[in-house]
CSV table of C-alpha atoms and ligand atoms in Angstrom, one decimal:
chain,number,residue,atom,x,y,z
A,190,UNK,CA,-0.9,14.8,-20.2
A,191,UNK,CA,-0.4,17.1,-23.1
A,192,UNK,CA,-4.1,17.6,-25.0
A,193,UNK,CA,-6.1,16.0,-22.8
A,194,UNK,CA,-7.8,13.4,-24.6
A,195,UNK,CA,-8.8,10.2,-23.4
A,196,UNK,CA,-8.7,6.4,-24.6
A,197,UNK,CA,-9.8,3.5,-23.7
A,198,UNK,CA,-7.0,0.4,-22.3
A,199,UNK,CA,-4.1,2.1,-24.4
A,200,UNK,CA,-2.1,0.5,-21.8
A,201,UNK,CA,1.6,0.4,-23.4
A,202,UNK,CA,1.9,3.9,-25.9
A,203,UNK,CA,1.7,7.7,-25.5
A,204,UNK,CA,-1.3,9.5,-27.0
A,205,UNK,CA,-1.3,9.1,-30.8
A,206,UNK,CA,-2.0,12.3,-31.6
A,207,UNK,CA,1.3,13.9,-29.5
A,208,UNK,CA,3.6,11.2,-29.7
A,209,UNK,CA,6.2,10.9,-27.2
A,210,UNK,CA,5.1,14.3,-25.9
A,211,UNK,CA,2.2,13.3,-25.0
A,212,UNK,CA,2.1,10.8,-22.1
A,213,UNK,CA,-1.0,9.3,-21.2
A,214,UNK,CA,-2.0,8.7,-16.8
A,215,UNK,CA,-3.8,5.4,-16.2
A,216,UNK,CA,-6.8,6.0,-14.3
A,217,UNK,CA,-9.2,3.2,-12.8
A,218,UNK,CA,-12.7,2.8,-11.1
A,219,UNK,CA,-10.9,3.8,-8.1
A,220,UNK,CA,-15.1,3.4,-6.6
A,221,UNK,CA,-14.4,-0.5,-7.8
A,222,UNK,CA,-11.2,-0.8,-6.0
A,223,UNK,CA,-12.0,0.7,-2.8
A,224,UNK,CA,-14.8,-2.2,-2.5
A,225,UNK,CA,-12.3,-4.9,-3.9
A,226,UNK,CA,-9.4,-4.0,-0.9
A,227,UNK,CA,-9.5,-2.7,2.6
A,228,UNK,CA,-6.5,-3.7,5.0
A,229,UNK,CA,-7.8,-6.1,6.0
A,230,UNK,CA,-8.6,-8.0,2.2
A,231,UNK,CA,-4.8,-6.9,1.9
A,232,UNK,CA,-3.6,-8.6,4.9
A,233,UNK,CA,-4.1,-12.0,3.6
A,234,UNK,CA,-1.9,-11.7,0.5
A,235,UNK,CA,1.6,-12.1,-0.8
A,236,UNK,CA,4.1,-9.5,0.5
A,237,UNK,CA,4.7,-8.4,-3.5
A,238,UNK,CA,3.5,-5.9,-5.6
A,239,UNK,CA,0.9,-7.4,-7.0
A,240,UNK,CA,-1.0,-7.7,-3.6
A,241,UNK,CA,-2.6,-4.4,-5.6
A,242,UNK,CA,-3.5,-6.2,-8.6
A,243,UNK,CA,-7.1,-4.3,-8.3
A,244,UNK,CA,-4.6,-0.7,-9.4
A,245,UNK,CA,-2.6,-2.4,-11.2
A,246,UNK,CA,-3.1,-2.7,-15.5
A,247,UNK,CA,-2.9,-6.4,-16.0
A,248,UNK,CA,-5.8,-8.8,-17.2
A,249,UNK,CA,-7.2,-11.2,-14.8
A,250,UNK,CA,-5.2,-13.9,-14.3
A,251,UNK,CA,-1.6,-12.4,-16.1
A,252,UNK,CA,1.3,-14.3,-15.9
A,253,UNK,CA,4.0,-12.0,-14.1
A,254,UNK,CA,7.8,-12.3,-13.8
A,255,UNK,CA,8.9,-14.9,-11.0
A,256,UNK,CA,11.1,-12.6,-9.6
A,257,UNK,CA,9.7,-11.2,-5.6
A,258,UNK,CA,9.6,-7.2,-6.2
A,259,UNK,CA,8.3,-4.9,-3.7
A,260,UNK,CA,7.1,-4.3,-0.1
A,261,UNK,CA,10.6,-3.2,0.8
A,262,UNK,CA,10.9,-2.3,4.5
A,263,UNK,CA,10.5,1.0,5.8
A,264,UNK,CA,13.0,1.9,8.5
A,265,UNK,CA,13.6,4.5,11.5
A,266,UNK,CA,16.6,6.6,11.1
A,267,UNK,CA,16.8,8.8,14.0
A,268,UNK,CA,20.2,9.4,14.1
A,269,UNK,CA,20.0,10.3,10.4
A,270,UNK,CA,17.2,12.2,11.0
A,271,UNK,CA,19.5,14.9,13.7
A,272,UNK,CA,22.2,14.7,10.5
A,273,UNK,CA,19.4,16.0,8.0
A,274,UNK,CA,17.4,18.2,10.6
A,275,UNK,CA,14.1,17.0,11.0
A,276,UNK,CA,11.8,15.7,13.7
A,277,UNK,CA,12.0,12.2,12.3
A,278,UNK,CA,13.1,10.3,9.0
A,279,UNK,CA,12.1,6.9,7.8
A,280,UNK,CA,13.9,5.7,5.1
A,281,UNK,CA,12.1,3.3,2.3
A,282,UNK,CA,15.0,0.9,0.8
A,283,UNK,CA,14.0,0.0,-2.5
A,284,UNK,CA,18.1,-1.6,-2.7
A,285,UNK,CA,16.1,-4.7,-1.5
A,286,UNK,CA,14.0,-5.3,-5.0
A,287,UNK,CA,15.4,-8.2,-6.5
A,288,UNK,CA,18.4,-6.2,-8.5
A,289,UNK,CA,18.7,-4.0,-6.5
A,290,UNK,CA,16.6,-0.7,-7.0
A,291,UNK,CA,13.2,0.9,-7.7
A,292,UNK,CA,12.9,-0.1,-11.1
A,293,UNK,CA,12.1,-3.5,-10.3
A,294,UNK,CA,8.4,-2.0,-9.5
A,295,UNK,CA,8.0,-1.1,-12.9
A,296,UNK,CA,9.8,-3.9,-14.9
A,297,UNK,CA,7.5,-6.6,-13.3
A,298,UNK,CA,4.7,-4.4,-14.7
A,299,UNK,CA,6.7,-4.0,-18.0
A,300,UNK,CA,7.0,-8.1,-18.4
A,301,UNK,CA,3.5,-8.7,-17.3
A,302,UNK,CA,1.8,-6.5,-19.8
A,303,UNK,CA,4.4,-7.6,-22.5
A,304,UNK,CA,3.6,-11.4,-22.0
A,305,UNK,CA,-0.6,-10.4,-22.1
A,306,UNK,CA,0.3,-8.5,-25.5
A,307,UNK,CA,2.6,-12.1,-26.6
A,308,UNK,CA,6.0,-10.0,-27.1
A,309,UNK,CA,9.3,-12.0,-27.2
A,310,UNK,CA,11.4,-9.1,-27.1
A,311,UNK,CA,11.3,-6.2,-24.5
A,312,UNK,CA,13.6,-3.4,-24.7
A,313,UNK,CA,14.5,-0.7,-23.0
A,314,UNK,CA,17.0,2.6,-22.6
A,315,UNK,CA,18.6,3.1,-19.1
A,316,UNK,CA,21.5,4.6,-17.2
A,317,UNK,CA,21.5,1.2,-15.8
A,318,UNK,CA,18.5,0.3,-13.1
A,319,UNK,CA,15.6,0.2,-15.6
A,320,UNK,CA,18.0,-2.3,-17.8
A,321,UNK,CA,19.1,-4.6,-15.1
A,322,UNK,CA,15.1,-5.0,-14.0
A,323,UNK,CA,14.0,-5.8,-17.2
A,324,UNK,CA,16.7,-7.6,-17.7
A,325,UNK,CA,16.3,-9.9,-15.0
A,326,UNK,CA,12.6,-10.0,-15.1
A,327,UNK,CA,12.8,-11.1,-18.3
A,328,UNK,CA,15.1,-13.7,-18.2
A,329,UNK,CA,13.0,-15.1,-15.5
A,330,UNK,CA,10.4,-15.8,-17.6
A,331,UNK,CA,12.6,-16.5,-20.5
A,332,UNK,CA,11.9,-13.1,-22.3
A,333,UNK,CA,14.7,-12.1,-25.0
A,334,UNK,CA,15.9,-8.2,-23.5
A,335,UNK,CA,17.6,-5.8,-25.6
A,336,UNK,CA,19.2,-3.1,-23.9
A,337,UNK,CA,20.5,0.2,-24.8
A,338,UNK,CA,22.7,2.0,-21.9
A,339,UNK,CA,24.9,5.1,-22.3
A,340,UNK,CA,29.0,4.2,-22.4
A,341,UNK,CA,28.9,5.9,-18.8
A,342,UNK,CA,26.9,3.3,-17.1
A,343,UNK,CA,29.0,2.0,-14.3
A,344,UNK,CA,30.2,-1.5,-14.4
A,345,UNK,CA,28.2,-3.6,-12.0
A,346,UNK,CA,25.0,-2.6,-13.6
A,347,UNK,CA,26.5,-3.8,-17.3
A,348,UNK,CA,27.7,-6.3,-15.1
A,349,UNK,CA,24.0,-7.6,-14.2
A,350,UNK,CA,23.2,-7.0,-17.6
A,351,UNK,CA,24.9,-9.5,-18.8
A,352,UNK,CA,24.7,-12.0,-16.2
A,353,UNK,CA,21.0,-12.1,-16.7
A,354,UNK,CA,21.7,-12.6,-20.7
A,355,UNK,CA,20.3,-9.7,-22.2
A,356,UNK,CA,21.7,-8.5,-25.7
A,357,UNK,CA,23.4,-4.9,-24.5
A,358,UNK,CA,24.3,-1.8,-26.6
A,359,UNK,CA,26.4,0.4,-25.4
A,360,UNK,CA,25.8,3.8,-27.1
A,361,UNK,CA,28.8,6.4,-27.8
A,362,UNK,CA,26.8,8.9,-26.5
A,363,UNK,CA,24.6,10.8,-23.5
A,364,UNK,CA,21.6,9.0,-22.0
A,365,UNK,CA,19.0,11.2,-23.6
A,366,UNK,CA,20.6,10.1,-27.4
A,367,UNK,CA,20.4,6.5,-25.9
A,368,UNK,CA,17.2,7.0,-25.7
A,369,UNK,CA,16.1,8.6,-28.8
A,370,UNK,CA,18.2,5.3,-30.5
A,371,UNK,CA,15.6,2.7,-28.8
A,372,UNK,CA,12.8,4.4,-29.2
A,373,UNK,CA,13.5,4.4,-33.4
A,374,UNK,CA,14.7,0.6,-32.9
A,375,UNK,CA,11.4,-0.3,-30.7
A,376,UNK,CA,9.5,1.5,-33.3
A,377,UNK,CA,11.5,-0.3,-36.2
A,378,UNK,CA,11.3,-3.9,-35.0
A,379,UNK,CA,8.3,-4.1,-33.1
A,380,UNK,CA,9.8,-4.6,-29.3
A,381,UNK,CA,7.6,-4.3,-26.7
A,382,UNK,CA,8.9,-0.8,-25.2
A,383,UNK,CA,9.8,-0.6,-21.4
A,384,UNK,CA,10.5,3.2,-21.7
A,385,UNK,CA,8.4,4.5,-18.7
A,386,UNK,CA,7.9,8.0,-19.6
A,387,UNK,CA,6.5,6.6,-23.0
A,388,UNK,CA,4.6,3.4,-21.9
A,389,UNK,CA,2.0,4.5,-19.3
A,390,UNK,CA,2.0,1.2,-17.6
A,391,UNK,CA,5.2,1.5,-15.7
A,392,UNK,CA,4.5,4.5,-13.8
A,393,UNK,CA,1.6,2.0,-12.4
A,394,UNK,CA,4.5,-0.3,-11.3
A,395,UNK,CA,6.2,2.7,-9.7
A,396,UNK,CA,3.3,3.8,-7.9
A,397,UNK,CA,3.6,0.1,-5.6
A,398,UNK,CA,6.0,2.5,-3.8
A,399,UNK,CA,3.4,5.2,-2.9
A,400,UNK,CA,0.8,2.5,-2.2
A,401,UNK,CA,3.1,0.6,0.4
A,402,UNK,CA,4.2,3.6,2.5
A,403,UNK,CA,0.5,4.5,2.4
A,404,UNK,CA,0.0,1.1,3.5
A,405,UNK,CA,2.7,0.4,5.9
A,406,UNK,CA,2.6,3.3,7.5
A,407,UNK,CA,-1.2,4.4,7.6
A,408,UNK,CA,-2.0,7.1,10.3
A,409,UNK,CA,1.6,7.7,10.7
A,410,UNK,CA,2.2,8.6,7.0
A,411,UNK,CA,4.9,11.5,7.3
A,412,UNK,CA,4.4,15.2,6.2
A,413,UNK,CA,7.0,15.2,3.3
A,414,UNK,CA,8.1,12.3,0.8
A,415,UNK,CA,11.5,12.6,-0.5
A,416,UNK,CA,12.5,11.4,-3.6
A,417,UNK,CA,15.2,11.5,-6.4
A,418,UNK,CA,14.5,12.6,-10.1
A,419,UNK,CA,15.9,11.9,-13.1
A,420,UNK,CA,13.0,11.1,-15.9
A,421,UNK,CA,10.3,12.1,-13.1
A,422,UNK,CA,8.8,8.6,-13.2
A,423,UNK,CA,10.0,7.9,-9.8
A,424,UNK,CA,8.0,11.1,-8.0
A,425,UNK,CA,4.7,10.8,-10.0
A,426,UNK,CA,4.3,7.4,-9.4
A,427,UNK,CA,4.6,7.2,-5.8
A,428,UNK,CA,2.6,10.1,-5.8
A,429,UNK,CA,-0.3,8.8,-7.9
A,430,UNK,CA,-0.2,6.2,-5.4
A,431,UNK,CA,-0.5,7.8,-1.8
A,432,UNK,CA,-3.4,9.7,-4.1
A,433,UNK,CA,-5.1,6.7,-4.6
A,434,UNK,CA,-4.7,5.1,-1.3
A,435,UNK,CA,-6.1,8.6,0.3
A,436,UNK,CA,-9.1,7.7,-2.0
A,437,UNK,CA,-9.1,4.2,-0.3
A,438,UNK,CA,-9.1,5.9,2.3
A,439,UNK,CA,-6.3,4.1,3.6
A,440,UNK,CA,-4.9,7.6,4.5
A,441,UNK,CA,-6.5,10.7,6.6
A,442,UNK,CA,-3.9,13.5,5.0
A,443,UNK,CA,-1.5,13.5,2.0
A,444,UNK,CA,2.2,13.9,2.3
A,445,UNK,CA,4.1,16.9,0.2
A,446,UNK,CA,6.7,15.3,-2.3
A,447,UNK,CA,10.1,17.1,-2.4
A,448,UNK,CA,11.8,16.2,-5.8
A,449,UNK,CA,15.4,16.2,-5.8
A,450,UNK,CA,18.1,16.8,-8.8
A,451,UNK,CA,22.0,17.0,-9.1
A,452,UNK,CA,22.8,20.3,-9.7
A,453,UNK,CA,24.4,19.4,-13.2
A,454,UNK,CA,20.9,18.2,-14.0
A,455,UNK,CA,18.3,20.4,-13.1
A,456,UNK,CA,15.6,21.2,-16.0
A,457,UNK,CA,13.0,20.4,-13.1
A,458,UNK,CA,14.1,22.3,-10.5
A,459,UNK,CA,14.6,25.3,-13.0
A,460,UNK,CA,10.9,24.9,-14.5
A,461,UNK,CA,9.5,24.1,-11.1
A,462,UNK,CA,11.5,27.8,-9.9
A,463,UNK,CA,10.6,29.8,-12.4
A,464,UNK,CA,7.1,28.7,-12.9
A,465,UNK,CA,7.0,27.2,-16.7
A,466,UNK,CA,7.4,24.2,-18.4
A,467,UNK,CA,10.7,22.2,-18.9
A,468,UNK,CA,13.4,23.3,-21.3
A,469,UNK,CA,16.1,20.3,-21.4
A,470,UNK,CA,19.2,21.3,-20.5
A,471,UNK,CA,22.9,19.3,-19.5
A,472,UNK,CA,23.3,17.0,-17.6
A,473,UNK,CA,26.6,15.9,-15.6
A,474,UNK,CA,26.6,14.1,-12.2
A,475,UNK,CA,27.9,11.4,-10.7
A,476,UNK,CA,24.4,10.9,-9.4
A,477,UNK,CA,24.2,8.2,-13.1
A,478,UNK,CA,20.6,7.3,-12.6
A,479,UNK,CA,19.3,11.0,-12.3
A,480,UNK,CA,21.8,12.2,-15.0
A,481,UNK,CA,19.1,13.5,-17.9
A,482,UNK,CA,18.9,16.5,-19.2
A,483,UNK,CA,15.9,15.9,-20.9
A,484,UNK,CA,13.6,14.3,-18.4
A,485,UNK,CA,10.7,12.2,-20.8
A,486,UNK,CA,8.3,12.8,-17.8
A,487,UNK,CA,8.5,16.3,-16.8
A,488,UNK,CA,5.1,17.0,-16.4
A,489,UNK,CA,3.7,14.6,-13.9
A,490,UNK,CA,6.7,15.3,-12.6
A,491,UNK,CA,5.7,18.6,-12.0
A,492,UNK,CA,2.3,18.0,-11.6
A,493,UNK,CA,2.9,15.9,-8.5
A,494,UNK,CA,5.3,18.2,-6.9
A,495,UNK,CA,2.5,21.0,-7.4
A,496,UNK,CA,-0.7,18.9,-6.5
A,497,UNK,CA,1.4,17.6,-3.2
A,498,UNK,CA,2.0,21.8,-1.9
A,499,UNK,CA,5.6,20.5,-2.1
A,500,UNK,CA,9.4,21.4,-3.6
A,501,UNK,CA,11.9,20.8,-6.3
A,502,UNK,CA,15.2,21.2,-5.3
A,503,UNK,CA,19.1,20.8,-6.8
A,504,UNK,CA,21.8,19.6,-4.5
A,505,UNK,CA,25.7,19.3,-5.4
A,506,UNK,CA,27.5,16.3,-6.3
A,507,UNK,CA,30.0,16.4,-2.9
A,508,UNK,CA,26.0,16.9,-1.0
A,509,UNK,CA,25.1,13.5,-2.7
A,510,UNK,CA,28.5,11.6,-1.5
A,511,UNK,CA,28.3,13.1,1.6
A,512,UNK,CA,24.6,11.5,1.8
A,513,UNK,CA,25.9,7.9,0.7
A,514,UNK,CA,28.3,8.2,3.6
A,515,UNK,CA,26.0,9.8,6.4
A,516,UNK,CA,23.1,7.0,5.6
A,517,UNK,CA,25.6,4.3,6.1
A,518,UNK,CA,27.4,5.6,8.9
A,519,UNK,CA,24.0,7.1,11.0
A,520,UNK,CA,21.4,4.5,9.5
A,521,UNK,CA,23.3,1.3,8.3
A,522,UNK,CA,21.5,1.9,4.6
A,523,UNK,CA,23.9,2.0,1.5
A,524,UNK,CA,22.5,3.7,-1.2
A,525,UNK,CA,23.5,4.6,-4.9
A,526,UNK,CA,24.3,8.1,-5.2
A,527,UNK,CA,21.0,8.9,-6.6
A,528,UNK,CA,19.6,6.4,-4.6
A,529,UNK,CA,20.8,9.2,-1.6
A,530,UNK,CA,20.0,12.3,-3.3
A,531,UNK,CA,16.5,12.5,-2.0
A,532,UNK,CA,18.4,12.7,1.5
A,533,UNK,CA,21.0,15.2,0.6
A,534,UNK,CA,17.7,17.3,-0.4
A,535,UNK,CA,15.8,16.5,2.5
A,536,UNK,CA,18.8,18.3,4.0
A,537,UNK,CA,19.2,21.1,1.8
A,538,UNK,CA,15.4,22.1,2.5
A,539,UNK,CA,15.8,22.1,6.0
A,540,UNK,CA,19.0,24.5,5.8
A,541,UNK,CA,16.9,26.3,3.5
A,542,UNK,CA,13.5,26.7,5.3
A,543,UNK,CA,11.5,24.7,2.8
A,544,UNK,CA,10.9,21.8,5.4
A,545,UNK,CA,10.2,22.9,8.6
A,546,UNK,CA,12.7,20.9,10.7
A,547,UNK,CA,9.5,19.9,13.3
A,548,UNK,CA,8.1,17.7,10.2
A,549,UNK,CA,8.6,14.2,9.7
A,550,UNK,CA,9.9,13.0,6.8
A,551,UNK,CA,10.4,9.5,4.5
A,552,UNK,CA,13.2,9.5,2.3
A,553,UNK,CA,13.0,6.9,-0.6
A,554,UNK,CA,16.5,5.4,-1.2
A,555,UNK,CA,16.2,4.7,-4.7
A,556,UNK,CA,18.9,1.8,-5.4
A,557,UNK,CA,21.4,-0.1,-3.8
A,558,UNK,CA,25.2,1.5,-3.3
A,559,UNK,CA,26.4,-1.4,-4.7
A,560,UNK,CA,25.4,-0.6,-8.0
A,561,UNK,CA,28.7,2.4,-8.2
A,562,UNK,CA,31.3,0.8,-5.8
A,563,UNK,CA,33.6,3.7,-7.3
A,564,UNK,CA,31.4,6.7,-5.8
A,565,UNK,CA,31.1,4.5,-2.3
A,566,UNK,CA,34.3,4.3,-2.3
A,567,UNK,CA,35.1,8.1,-3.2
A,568,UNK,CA,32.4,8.9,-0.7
A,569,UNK,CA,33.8,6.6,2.2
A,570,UNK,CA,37.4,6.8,1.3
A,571,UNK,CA,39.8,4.4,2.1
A,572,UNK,CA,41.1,1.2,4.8
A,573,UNK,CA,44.2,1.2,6.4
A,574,UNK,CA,46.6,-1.6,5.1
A,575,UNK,CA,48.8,-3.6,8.3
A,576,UNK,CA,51.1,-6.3,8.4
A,577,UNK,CA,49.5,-9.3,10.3
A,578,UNK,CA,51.2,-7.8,13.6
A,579,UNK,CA,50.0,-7.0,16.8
A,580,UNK,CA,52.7,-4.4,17.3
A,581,UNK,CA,51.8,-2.4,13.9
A,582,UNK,CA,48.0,-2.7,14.7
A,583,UNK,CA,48.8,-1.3,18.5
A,584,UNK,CA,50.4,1.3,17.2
A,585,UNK,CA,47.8,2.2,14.0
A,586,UNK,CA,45.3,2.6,16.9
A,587,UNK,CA,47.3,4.8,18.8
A,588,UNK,CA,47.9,7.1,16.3
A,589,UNK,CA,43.9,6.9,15.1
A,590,UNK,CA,41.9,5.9,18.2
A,591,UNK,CA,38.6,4.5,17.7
A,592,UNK,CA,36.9,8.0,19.5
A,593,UNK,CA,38.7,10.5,19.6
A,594,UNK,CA,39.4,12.4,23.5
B,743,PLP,C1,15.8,5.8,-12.3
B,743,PLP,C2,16.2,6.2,-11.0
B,743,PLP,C3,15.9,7.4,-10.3
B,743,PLP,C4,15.0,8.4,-11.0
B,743,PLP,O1,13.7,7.9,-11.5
B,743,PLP,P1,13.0,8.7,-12.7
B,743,PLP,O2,11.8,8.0,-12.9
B,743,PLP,O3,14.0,8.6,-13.8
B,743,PLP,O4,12.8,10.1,-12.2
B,743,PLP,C5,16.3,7.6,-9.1
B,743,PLP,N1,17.2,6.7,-8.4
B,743,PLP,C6,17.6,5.6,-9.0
B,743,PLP,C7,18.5,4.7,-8.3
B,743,PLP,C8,17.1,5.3,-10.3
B,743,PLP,O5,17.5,4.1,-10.9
């Protein structure tokens, strides 16, 4: 991504000569794939991810983690839809992965290509999703996991952590010096590194997600894709694949991404503005998973938001709770708060004229809202407390009827 050079089946490191900086892009013989699957090849296979094992970098035959990730259901939201102003809104709930977000896509690639390279120990930094999928992908093929995660990283993602029995750090510091620590100890002890803005493989598990709405949705593939951004992972992989299911011809038209950050994180929405590359910058949100200041992935990041004619844009932490609340109230989907961000954005670029509000629009809700019960609960507020009395309960719902006159 950075001097153009290409390699052959460096599958699991950046570019040699740039280091970190220098990200490499899987491509494959997408003329080989598009006479290995058509819909109806794919209709007779598992419901997983790996029903695109053809785009997928894994050697014939790879053992994969035992763990079901992907095809996560795609579902109407019309009421949502009048909340965030457009014609109509599907919303893509990756909360249904195995624990519980988007990550899983590219932590089953992560395992697979570790167990074809014969690693015993996978590592990874995270503000939390990226840990608890390799973590549990790992364990289920009895994988030792060694985790790094910010002291911030709420509590039931630790939580899974440890369940699934993965050694965990927790680093005195912000997300982006967590992840300068594991890339020294990958680099020190020979782990196999799950860091997806470094190891080009996992933005191939991330790309399932483009791949499915391409193929669950076909003809009626919406006009904008909304998603959140932390590292910019996320957005360029389900980009790269909608681009390569169009090339499948799968698809007639492409969708135009809109990337979304928390205001108190917004190097990509700055660069994106003003026209340049990234310059990291803070980060502070409540919005954990998207909290980076320094995103390892900025530029397919950018490049997808570019290729796609589409938008970056920065929405406020009170937007983000007010999303968590308005997808469970309107569309029975609880997310994480940056599992809703794309949503509050959606919003924000209707009120702001960037999405016309006769488009239709999918909104990818990242991870689950039960991974940060404290910002549901901040978001959603609190019950009322009654004696076991038909009196007090009479009189609670006299006082707070169920619809107001
Ligand atoms: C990691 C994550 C994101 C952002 O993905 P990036 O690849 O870092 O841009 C968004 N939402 C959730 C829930 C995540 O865990």
């Amino acid at each position: 991504m950075r001097c153009g050079a290409r390699y052959r089946r460096r599958l699991d490191d950046p570019c040699p000569r740039c280091g970190p900086e220098g990200v490499l892009d899987v491509e494959f013989d997408l003329a080989a794939a598009r006479r290995a699957i058509n819909p109806r090849v794919l209709a007779g296979r598992a419901r997983d991810q790996w029903r695109y094992r053809e785009l997928l970098p894994l050697p014939a035959g790879a053992r994969v983690a035992r763990v079901q990730v992907g095809w996560t259901p795609i579902e109407d939201a019309p009421r949502l839809a009048g909340w965030a102003g457009v014609r109509s809104l599907r919303l893509k709930d990756e909360g249904r992965n195995p624990t519980a977000s988007f990550k899983d896509r590219a932590s089953g690639v992560g395992v697979a290509r570790a167990l074809a390279r014969r690693a015993r120990v996978v590592a990874c930094a995270s503000t939390g999703n990226a840990a608890s999928s390799l973590a549990g992908a790992a364990a289920s093929v009895g994988l030792t996991s060694v985790i790094f995660v910010p002291e911030s990283a709420p509590e039931p993602k630790v939580a899974q952590l440890l369940v699934f029995g993965a050694r965990v750090v927790r680093v005195k510091g912000s997300y982006d010096e967590t992840w300068e620590l594991c890339q020294r100890a990958c680099a020190a002890y020979g782990w196999y590194n799950r860091n997806a803005a470094v190891n080009p493989s996992l933005v191939e598990g991330k790309k399932t997600c483009g791949l499915e709405i391409a193929e669950q949705l076909g003809p009626e593939v919406p006009d904008w894709v909304a998603v959140s951004v932390g590292d910019g992972c996320t957005i360029a992989g389900t980009w790269k694949g909608l681009r390569e299911m169009r090339a499948l011809n799968f698809i007639e038209r492409l969708p135009r991404m809109l990337g979304v950050q928390a205001e108190g994180a917004r190097p990509l929405v700055d660069a994106f503005e003003q026209m340049r590359d990234l310059r990291p910058g803070p980060a502070r949100t409540l919005a954990d998973s998207i909290c980076v200041g320094h995103p390892r992935n900025w530029r397919k990041a950018l490049r997808a938001v570019r290729e796609s004619g589409g938008a970056f844009v920065a929405v406020s932490d009170e937007a983000i709770l007010e999303a968590m609340r308005e997808a469970g109230r309107l569309a029975g989907v609880f997310g994480e708060p940056a599992g809703v961000a794309g949503l509050a954005g959606l919003r924000k670029a209707v009120a702001e004229g960037i999405v016309p509000s006769r488009d239709r629009a999918l909104a990818v809700v990242t991870g689950s809202g039960l991974k940060d019960v404290k910002s549901a609960m901040r978001a959603a507020g609190q019950p009322v407390t009654l004696r076991p009395d038909d009196a007090e309960l009479a009189a609670y719902l006299k006082d707070r009827p169920l619809w107001a006159t």
